[in-house]
PDB file of C-alpha atoms and ligand atoms in Angstrom:
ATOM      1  CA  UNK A   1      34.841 180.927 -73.889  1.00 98.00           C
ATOM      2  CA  UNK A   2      34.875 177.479 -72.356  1.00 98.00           C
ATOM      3  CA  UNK A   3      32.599 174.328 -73.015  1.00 98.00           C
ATOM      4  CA  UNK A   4      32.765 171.840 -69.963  1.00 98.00           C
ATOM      5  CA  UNK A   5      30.912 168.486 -69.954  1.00 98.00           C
ATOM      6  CA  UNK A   6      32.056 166.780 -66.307  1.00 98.00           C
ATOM      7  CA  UNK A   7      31.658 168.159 -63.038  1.00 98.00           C
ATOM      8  CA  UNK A   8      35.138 167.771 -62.557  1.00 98.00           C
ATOM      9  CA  UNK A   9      36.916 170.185 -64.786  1.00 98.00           C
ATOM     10  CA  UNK A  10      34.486 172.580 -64.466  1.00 98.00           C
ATOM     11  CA  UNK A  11      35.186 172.659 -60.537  1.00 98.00           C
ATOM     12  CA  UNK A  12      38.851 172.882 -61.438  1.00 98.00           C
ATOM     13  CA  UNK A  13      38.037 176.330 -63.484  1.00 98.00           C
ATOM     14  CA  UNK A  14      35.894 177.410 -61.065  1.00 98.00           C
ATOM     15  CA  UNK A  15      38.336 176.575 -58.319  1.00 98.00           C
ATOM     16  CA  UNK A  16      40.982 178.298 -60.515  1.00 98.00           C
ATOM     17  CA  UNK A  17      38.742 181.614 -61.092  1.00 98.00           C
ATOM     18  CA  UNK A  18      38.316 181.579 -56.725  1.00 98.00           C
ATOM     19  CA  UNK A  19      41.690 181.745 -56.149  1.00 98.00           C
ATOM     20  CA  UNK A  20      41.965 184.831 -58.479  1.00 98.00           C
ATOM     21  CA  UNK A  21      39.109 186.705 -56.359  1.00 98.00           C
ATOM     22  CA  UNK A  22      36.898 186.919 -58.815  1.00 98.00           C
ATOM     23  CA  UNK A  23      33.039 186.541 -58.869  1.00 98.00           C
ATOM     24  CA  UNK A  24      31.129 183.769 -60.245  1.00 98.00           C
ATOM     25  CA  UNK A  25      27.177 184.671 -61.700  1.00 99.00           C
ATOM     26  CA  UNK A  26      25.349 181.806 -63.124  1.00 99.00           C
ATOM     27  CA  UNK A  27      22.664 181.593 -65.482  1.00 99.00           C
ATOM     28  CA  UNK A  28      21.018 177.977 -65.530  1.00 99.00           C
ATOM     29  CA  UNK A  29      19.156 177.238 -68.551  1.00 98.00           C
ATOM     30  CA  UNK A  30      17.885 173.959 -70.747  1.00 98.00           C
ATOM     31  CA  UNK A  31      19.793 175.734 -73.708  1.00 98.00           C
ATOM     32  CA  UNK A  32      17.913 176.418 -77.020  1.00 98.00           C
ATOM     33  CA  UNK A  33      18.324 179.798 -75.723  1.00 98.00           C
ATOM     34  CA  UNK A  34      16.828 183.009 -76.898  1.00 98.00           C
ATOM     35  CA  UNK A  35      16.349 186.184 -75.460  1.00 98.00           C
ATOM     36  CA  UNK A  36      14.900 185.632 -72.504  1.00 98.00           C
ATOM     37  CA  UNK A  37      17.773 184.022 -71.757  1.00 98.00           C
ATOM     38  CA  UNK A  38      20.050 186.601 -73.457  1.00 98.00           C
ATOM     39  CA  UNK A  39      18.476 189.083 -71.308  1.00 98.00           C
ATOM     40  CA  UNK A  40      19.994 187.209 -68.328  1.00 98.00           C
ATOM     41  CA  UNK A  41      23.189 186.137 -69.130  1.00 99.00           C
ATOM     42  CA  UNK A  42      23.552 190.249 -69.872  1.00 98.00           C
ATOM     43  CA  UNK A  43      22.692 190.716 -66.461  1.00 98.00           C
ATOM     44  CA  UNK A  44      24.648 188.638 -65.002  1.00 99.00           C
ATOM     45  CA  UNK A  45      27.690 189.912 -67.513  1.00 98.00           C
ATOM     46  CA  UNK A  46      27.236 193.104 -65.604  1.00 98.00           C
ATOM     47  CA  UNK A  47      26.950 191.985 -62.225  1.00 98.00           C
ATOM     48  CA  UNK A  48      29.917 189.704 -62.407  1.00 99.00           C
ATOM     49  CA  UNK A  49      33.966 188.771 -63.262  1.00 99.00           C
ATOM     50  CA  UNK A  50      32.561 185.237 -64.252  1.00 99.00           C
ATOM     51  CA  UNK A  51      29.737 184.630 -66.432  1.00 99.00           C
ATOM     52  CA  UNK A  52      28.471 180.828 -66.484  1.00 99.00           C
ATOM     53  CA  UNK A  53      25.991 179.543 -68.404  1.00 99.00           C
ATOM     54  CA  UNK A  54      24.808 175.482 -67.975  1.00 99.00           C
ATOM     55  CA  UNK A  55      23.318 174.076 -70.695  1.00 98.00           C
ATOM     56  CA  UNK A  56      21.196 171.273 -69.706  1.00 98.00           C
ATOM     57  CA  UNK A  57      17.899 169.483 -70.551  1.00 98.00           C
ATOM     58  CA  UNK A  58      16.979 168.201 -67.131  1.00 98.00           C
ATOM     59  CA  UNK A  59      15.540 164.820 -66.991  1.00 98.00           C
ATOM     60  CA  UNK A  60      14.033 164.565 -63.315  1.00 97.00           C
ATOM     61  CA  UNK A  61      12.049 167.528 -64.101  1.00 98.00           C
ATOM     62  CA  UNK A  62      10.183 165.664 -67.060  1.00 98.00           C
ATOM     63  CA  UNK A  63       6.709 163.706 -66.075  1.00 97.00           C
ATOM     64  CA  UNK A  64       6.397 160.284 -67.670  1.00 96.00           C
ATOM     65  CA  UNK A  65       4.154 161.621 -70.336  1.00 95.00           C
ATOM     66  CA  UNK A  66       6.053 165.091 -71.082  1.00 96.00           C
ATOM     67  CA  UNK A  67       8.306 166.260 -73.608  1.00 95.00           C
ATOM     68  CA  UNK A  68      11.883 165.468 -72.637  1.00 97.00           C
ATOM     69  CA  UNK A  69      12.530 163.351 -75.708  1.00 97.00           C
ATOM     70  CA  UNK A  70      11.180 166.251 -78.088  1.00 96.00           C
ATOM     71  CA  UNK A  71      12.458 168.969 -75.972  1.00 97.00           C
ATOM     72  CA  UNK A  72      14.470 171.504 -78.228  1.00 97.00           C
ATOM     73  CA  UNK A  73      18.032 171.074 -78.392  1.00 98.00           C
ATOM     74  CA  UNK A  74      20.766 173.674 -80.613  1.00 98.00           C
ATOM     75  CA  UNK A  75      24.600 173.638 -78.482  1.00 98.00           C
ATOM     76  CA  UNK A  76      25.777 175.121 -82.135  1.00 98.00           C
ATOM     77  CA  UNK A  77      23.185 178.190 -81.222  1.00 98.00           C
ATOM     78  CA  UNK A  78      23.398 178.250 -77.577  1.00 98.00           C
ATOM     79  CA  UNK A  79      27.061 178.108 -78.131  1.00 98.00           C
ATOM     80  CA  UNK A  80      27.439 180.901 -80.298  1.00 98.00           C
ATOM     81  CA  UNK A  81      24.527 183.374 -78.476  1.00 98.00           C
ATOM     82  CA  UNK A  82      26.493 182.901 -75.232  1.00 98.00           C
ATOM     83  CA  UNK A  83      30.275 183.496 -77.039  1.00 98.00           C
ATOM     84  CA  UNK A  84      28.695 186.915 -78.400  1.00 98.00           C
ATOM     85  CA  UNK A  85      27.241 187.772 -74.911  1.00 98.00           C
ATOM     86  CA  UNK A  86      30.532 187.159 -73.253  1.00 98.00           C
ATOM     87  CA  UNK A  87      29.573 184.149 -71.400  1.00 99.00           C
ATOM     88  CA  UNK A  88      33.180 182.672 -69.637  1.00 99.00           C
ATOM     89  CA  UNK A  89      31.880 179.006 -69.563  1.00 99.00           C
ATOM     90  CA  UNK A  90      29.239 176.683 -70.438  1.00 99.00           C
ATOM     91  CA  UNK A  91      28.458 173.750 -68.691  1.00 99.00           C
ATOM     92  CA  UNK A  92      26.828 171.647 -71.106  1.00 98.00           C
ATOM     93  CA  UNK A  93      26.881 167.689 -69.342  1.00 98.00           C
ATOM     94  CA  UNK A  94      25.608 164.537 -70.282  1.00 98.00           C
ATOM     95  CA  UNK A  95      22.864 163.405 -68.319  1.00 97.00           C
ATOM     96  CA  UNK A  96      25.124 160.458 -67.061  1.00 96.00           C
ATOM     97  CA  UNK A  97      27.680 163.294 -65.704  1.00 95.00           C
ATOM     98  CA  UNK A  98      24.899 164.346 -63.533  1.00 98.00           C
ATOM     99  CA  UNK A  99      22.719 161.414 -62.674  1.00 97.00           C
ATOM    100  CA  UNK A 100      24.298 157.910 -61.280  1.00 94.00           C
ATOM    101  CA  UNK A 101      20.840 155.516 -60.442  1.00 90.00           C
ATOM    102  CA  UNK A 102      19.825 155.648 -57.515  1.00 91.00           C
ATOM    103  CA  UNK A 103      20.401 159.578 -56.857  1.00 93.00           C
ATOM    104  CA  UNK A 104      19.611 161.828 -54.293  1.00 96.00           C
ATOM    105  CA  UNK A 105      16.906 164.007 -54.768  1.00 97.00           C
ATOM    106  CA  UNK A 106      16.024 167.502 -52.872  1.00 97.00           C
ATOM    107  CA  UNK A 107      12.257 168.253 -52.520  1.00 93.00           C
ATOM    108  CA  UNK A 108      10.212 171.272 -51.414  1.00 89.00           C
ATOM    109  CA  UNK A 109       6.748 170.927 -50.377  1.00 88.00           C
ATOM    110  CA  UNK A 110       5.912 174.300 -49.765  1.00 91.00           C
ATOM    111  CA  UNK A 111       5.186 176.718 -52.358  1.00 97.00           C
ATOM    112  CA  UNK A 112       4.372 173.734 -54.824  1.00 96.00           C
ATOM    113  CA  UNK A 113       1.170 171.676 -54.229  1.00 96.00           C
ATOM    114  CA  UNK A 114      -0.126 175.038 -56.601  1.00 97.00           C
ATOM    115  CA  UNK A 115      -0.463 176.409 -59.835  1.00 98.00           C
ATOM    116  CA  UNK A 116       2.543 174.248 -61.903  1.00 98.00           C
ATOM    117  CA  UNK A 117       2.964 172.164 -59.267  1.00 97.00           C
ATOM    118  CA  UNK A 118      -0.287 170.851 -59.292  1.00 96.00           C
ATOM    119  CA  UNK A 119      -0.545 170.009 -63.159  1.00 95.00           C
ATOM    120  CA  UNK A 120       3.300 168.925 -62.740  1.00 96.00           C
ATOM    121  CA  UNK A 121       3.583 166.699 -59.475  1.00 94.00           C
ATOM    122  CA  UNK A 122       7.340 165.919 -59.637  1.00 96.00           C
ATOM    123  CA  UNK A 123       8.846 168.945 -61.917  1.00 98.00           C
ATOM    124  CA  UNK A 124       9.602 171.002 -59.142  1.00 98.00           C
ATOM    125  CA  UNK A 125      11.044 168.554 -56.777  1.00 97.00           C
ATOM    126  CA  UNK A 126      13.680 167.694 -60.316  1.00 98.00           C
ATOM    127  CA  UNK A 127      14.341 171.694 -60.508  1.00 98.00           C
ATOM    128  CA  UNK A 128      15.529 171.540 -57.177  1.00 98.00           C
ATOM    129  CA  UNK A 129      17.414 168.547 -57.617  1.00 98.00           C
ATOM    130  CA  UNK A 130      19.386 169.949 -60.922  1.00 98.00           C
ATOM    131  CA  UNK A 131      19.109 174.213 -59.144  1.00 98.00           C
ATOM    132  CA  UNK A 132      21.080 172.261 -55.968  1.00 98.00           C
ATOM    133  CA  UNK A 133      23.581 170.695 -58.055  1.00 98.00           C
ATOM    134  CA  UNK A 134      24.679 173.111 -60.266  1.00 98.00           C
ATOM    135  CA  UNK A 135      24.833 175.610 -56.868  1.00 99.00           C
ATOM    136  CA  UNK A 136      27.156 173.048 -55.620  1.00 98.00           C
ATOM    137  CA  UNK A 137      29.275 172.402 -58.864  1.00 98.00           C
ATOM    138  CA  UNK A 138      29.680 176.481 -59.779  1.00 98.00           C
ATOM    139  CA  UNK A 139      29.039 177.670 -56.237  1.00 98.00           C
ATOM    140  CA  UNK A 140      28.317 181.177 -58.093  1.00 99.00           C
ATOM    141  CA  UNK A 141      27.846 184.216 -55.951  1.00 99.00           C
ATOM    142  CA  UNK A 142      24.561 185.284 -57.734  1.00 99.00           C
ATOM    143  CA  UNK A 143      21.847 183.198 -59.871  1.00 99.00           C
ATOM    144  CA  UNK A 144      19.642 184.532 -62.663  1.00 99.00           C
ATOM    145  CA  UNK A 145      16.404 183.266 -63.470  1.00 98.00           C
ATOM    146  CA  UNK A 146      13.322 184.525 -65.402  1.00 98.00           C
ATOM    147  CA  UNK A 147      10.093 185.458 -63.543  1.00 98.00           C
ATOM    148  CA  UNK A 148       8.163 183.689 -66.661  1.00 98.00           C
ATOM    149  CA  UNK A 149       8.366 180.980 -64.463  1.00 98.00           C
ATOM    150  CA  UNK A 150       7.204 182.563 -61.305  1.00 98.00           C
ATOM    151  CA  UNK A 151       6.222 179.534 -59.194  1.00 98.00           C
ATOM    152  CA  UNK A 152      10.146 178.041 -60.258  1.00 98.00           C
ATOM    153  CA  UNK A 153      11.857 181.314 -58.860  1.00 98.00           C
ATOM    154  CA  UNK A 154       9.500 182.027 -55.700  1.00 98.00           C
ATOM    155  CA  UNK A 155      10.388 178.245 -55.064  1.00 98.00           C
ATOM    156  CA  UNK A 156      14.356 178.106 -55.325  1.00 98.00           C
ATOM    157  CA  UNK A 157      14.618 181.437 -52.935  1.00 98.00           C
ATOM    158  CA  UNK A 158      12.907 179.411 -50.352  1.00 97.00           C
ATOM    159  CA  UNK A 159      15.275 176.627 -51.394  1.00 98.00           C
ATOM    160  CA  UNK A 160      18.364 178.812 -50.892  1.00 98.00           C
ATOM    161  CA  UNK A 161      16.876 180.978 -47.576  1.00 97.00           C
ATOM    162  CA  UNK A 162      15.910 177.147 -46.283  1.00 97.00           C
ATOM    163  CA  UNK A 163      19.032 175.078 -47.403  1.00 97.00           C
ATOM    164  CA  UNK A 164      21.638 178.117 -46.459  1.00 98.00           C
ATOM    165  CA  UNK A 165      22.915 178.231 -50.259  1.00 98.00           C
ATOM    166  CA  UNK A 166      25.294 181.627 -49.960  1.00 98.00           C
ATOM    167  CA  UNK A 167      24.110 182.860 -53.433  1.00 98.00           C
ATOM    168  CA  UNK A 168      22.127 185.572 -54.245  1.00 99.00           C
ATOM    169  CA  UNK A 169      18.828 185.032 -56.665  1.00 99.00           C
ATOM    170  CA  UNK A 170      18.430 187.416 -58.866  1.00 98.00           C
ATOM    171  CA  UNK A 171      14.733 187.986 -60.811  1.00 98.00           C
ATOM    172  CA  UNK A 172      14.310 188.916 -64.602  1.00 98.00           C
ATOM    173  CA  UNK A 173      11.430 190.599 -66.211  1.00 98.00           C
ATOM    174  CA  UNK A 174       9.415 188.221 -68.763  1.00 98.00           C
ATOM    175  CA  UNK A 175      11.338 189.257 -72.426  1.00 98.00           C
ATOM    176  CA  UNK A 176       8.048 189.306 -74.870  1.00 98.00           C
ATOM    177  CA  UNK A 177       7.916 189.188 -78.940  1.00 98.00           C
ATOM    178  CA  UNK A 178       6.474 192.156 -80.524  1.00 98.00           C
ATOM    179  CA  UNK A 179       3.085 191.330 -80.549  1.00 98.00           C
ATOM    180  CA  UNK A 180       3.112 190.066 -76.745  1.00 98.00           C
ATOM    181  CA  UNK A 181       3.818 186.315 -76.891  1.00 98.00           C
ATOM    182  CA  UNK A 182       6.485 185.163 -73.774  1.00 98.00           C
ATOM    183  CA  UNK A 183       9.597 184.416 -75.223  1.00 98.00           C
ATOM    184  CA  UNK A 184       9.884 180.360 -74.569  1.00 98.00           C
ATOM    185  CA  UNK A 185      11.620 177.390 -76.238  1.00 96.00           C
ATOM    186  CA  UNK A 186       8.429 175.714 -76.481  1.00 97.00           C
ATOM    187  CA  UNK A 187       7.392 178.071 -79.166  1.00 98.00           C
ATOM    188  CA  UNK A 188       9.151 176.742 -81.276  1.00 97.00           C
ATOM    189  CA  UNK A 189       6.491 173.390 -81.299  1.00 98.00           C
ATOM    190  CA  UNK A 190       3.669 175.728 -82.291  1.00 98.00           C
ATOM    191  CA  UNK A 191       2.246 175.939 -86.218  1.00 98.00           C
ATOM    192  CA  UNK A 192       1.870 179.430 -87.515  1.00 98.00           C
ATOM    193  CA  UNK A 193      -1.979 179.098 -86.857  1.00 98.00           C
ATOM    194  CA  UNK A 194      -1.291 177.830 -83.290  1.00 98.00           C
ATOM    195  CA  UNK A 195       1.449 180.654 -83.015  1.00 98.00           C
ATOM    196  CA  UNK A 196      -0.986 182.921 -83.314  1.00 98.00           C
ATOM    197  CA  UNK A 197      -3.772 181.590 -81.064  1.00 98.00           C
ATOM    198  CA  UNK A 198      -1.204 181.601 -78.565  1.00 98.00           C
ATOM    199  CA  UNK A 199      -1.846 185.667 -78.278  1.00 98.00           C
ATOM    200  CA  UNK A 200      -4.621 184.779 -76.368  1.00 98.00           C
ATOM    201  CA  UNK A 201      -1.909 184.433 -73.127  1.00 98.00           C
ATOM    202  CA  UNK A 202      -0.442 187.872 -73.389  1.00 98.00           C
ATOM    203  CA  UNK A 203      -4.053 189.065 -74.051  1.00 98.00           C
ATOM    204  CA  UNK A 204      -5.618 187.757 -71.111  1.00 98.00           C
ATOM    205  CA  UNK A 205      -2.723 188.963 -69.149  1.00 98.00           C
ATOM    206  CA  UNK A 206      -3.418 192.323 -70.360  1.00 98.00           C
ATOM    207  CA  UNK A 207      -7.264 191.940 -69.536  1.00 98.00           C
ATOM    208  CA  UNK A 208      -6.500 190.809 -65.978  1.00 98.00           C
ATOM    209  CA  UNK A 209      -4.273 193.564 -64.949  1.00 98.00           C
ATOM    210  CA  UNK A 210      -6.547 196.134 -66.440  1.00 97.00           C
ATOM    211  CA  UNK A 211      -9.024 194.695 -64.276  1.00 97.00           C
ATOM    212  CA  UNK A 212      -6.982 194.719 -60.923  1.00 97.00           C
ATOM    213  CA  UNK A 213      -5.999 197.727 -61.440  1.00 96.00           C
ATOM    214  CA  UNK A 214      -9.742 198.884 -61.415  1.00 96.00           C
ATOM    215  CA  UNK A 215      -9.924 196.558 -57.772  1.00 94.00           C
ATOM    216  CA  UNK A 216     -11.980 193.627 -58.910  1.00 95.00           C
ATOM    217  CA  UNK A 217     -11.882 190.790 -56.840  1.00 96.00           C
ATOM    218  CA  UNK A 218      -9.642 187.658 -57.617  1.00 97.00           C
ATOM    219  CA  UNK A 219     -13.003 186.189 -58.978  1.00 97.00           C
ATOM    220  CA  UNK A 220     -13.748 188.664 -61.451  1.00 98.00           C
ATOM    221  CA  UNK A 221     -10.404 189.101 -62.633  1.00 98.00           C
ATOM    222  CA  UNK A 222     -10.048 185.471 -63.510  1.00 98.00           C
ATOM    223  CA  UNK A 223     -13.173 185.131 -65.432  1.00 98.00           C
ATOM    224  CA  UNK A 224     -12.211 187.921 -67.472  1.00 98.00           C
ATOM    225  CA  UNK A 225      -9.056 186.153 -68.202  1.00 98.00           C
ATOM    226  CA  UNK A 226     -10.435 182.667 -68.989  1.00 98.00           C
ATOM    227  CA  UNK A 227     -13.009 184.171 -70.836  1.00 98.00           C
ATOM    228  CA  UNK A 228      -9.959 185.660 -72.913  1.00 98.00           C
ATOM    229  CA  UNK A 229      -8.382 182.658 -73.668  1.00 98.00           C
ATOM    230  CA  UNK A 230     -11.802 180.707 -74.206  1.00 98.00           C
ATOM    231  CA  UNK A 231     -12.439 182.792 -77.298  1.00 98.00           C
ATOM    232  CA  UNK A 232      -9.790 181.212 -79.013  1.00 98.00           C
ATOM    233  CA  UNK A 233     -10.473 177.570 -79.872  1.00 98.00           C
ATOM    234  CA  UNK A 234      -7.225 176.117 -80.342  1.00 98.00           C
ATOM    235  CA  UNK A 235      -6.319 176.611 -76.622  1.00 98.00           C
ATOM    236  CA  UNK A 236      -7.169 174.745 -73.667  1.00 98.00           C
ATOM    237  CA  UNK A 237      -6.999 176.387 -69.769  1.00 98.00           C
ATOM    238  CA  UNK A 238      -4.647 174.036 -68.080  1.00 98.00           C
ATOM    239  CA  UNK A 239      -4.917 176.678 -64.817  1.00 98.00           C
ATOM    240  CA  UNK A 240      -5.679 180.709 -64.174  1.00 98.00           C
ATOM    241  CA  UNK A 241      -4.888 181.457 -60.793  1.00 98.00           C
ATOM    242  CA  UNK A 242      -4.316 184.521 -58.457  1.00 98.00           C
ATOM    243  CA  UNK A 243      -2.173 183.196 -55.745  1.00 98.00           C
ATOM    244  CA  UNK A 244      -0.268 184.881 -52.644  1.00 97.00           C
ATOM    245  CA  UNK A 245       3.134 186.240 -54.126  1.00 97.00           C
ATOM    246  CA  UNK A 246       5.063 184.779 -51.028  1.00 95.00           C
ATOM    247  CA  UNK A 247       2.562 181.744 -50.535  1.00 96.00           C
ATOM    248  CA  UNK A 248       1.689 180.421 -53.793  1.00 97.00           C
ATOM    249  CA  UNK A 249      -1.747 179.766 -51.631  1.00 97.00           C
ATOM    250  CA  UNK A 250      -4.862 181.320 -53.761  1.00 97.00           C
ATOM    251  CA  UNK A 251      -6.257 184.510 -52.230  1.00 97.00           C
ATOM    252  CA  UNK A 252      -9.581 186.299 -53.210  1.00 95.00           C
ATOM    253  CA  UNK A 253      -9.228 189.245 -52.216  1.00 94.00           C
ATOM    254  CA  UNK A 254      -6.072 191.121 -53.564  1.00 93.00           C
ATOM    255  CA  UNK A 255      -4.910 192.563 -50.225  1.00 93.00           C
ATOM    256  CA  UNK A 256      -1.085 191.897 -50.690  1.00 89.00           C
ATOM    257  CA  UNK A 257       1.245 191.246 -53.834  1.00 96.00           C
ATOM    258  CA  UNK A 258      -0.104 188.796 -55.812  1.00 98.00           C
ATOM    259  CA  UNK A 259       0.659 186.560 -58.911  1.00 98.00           C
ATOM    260  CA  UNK A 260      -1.954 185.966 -61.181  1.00 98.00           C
ATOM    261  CA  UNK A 261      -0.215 183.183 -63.091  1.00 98.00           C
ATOM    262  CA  UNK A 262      -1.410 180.634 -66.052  1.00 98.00           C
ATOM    263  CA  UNK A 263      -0.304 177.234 -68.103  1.00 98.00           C
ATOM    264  CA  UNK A 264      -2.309 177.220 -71.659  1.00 98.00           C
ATOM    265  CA  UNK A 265      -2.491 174.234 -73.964  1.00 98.00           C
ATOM    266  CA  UNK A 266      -2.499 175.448 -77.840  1.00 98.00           C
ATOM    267  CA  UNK A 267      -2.662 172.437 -79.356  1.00 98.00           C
ATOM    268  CA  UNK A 268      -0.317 169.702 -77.512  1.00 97.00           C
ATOM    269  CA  UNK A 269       2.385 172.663 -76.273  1.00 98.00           C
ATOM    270  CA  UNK A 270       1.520 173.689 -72.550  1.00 98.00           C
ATOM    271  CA  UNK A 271       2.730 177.294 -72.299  1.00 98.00           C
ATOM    272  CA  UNK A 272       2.540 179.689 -68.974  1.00 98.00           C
ATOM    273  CA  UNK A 273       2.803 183.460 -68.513  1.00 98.00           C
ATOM    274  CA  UNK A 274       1.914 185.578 -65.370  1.00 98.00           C
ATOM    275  CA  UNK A 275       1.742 188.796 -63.902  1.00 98.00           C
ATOM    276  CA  UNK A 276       2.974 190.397 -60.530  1.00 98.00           C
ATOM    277  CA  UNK A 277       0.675 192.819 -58.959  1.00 97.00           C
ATOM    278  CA  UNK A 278       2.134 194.918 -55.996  1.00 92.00           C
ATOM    279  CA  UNK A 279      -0.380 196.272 -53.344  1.00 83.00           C
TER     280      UNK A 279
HETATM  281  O1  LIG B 301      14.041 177.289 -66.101  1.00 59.90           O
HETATM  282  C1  LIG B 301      14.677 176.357 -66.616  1.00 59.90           C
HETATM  283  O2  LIG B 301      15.101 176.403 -67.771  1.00 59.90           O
HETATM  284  C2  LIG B 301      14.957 175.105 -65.787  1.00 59.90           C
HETATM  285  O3  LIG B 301      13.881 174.768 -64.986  1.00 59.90           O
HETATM  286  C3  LIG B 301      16.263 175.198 -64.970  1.00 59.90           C
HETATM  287  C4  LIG B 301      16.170 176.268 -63.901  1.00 59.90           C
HETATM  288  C5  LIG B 301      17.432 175.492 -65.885  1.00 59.90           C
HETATM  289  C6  LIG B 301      16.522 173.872 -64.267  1.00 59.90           C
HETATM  290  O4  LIG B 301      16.683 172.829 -65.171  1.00 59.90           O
END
């Protein structure tokens, strides 16, 4: 396995790999992986010759007030989880390899004035930024991302279908612990007492698609949910939504496939999960 940090040699192995006909699959992370991530990279170790793996806390996708500084960081991990997966290369640059003041930025508008987007003005329009790049410095055949975060994978499709990126996006089922918790490198901020009040995400999930399943209304279904989570006093509902799952516009009435997505505070840690329902 390889470790880049510039642009520059990694295009040079890339370029290299090309020439040898072989595919390229990437699998864009923030690092402190775990096995949501592991359960990509696998996926794309099938699917591919070339497994790459970038390893890089975005900073344009950090709000003023978020948690960039704090965010989790582990290469020795990361390094080692992706070496044992079969990973070919990680890209793991500075943030100076990747930024020069004043950059370029690529925004969406559609799909985000909802759900994240709302509570998180400019994070998508920085995951867009850093998705773009790293299309352009891998140019991988297929991408791999986690439908944890819905709203982030719904958005870079349209990015790719609307840009003409030729790469193929690839969804991944939400990996869960045991008892039901998303797997999530924020996790790792919560006390054992807020660990376990965090239950009350994969709970409410449960709630709400026991209740669409009986055909409430969007309505009904999110009270149940919120009134889930609000039994637990150590969270806080940041949103619970039921949007269109092509739209990201709130519906009602669940007529098509929907997302019925959420962003819980336990404590200070802001964590999301969501369900797809398919009419
Ligand atoms: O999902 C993430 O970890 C990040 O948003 C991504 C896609 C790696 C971009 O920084």
């Amino acid at each position: 396995m390889q470790v880049t940090k510039t642009v520059e040699e990694t295009r040079k192995l890339i370029k290299n790999w090309k020439m040898e006909g072989k595919t390229i699959g990437l699998v864009p992370t923030m690092g402190f992986l775990h096995e949501g991530h592991a359960s990509l990279i696998k996926k794309c170790r099938e699917e591919n010759n070339i497994v790459v793996v970038s390893d890089f806390v975005n900073p344009t996708q950090f709000g003023p007030t978020e948690d960039l500084e704090a965010y989790p960081r582990d290469f020795a991990h990361d390094s080692a989880l992706c070496e044992s997966l079969g990973t070919d290369l990680i890209f793991n640059p500075e943030p100076e390899n990747m930024y020069i003041d004043p950059y370029t930025y690529v925004n969406i508008d559609v799909l985000s004035d909802t759900l994240c987007g709302k509570s998180r003005p400019i994070h998508f329009k920085g995951v867009c930024t850093v998705v773009s790049k790293l299309f352009n410095i891998v140019s991988p055949d297929k991408a791999y991302f986690g439908q944890k975060d819905a709203q982030q994978l719904a958005i870079v499709r349209k990015m790719v279908q609307d840009l003409n990126f030729d790469i193929q996006i690839v969804g991944c089922p939400i990996v869960r612990e045991e008892d039901g918790l998303a797997k999530s490198s924020r996790n790792t901020y919560l006390s054992p007492k807020e660990r376990q009040a965090a239950l009350c995400l994969s709970k409410a999930v449960k709630k709400g698609q026991e209740v669409i399943c009986e055909g409430a209304m969007a309505e009904e279904v999110l009270d149940e949910m919120c009134g889930v989570i609000k039994e637990e006093p150590l969270a806080k509902i940041d949103y619970v939504s039921m949007v269109d799952a092509l739209t990201m516009q709130p519906v009602e009435k669940v007529e098509k496939d929907v997302l019925v997505a959420m962003a819980v505070y336990i404590g200070k840690t802001r964590l999301i999960d969501n369900f797809s329902f398919q009419m």
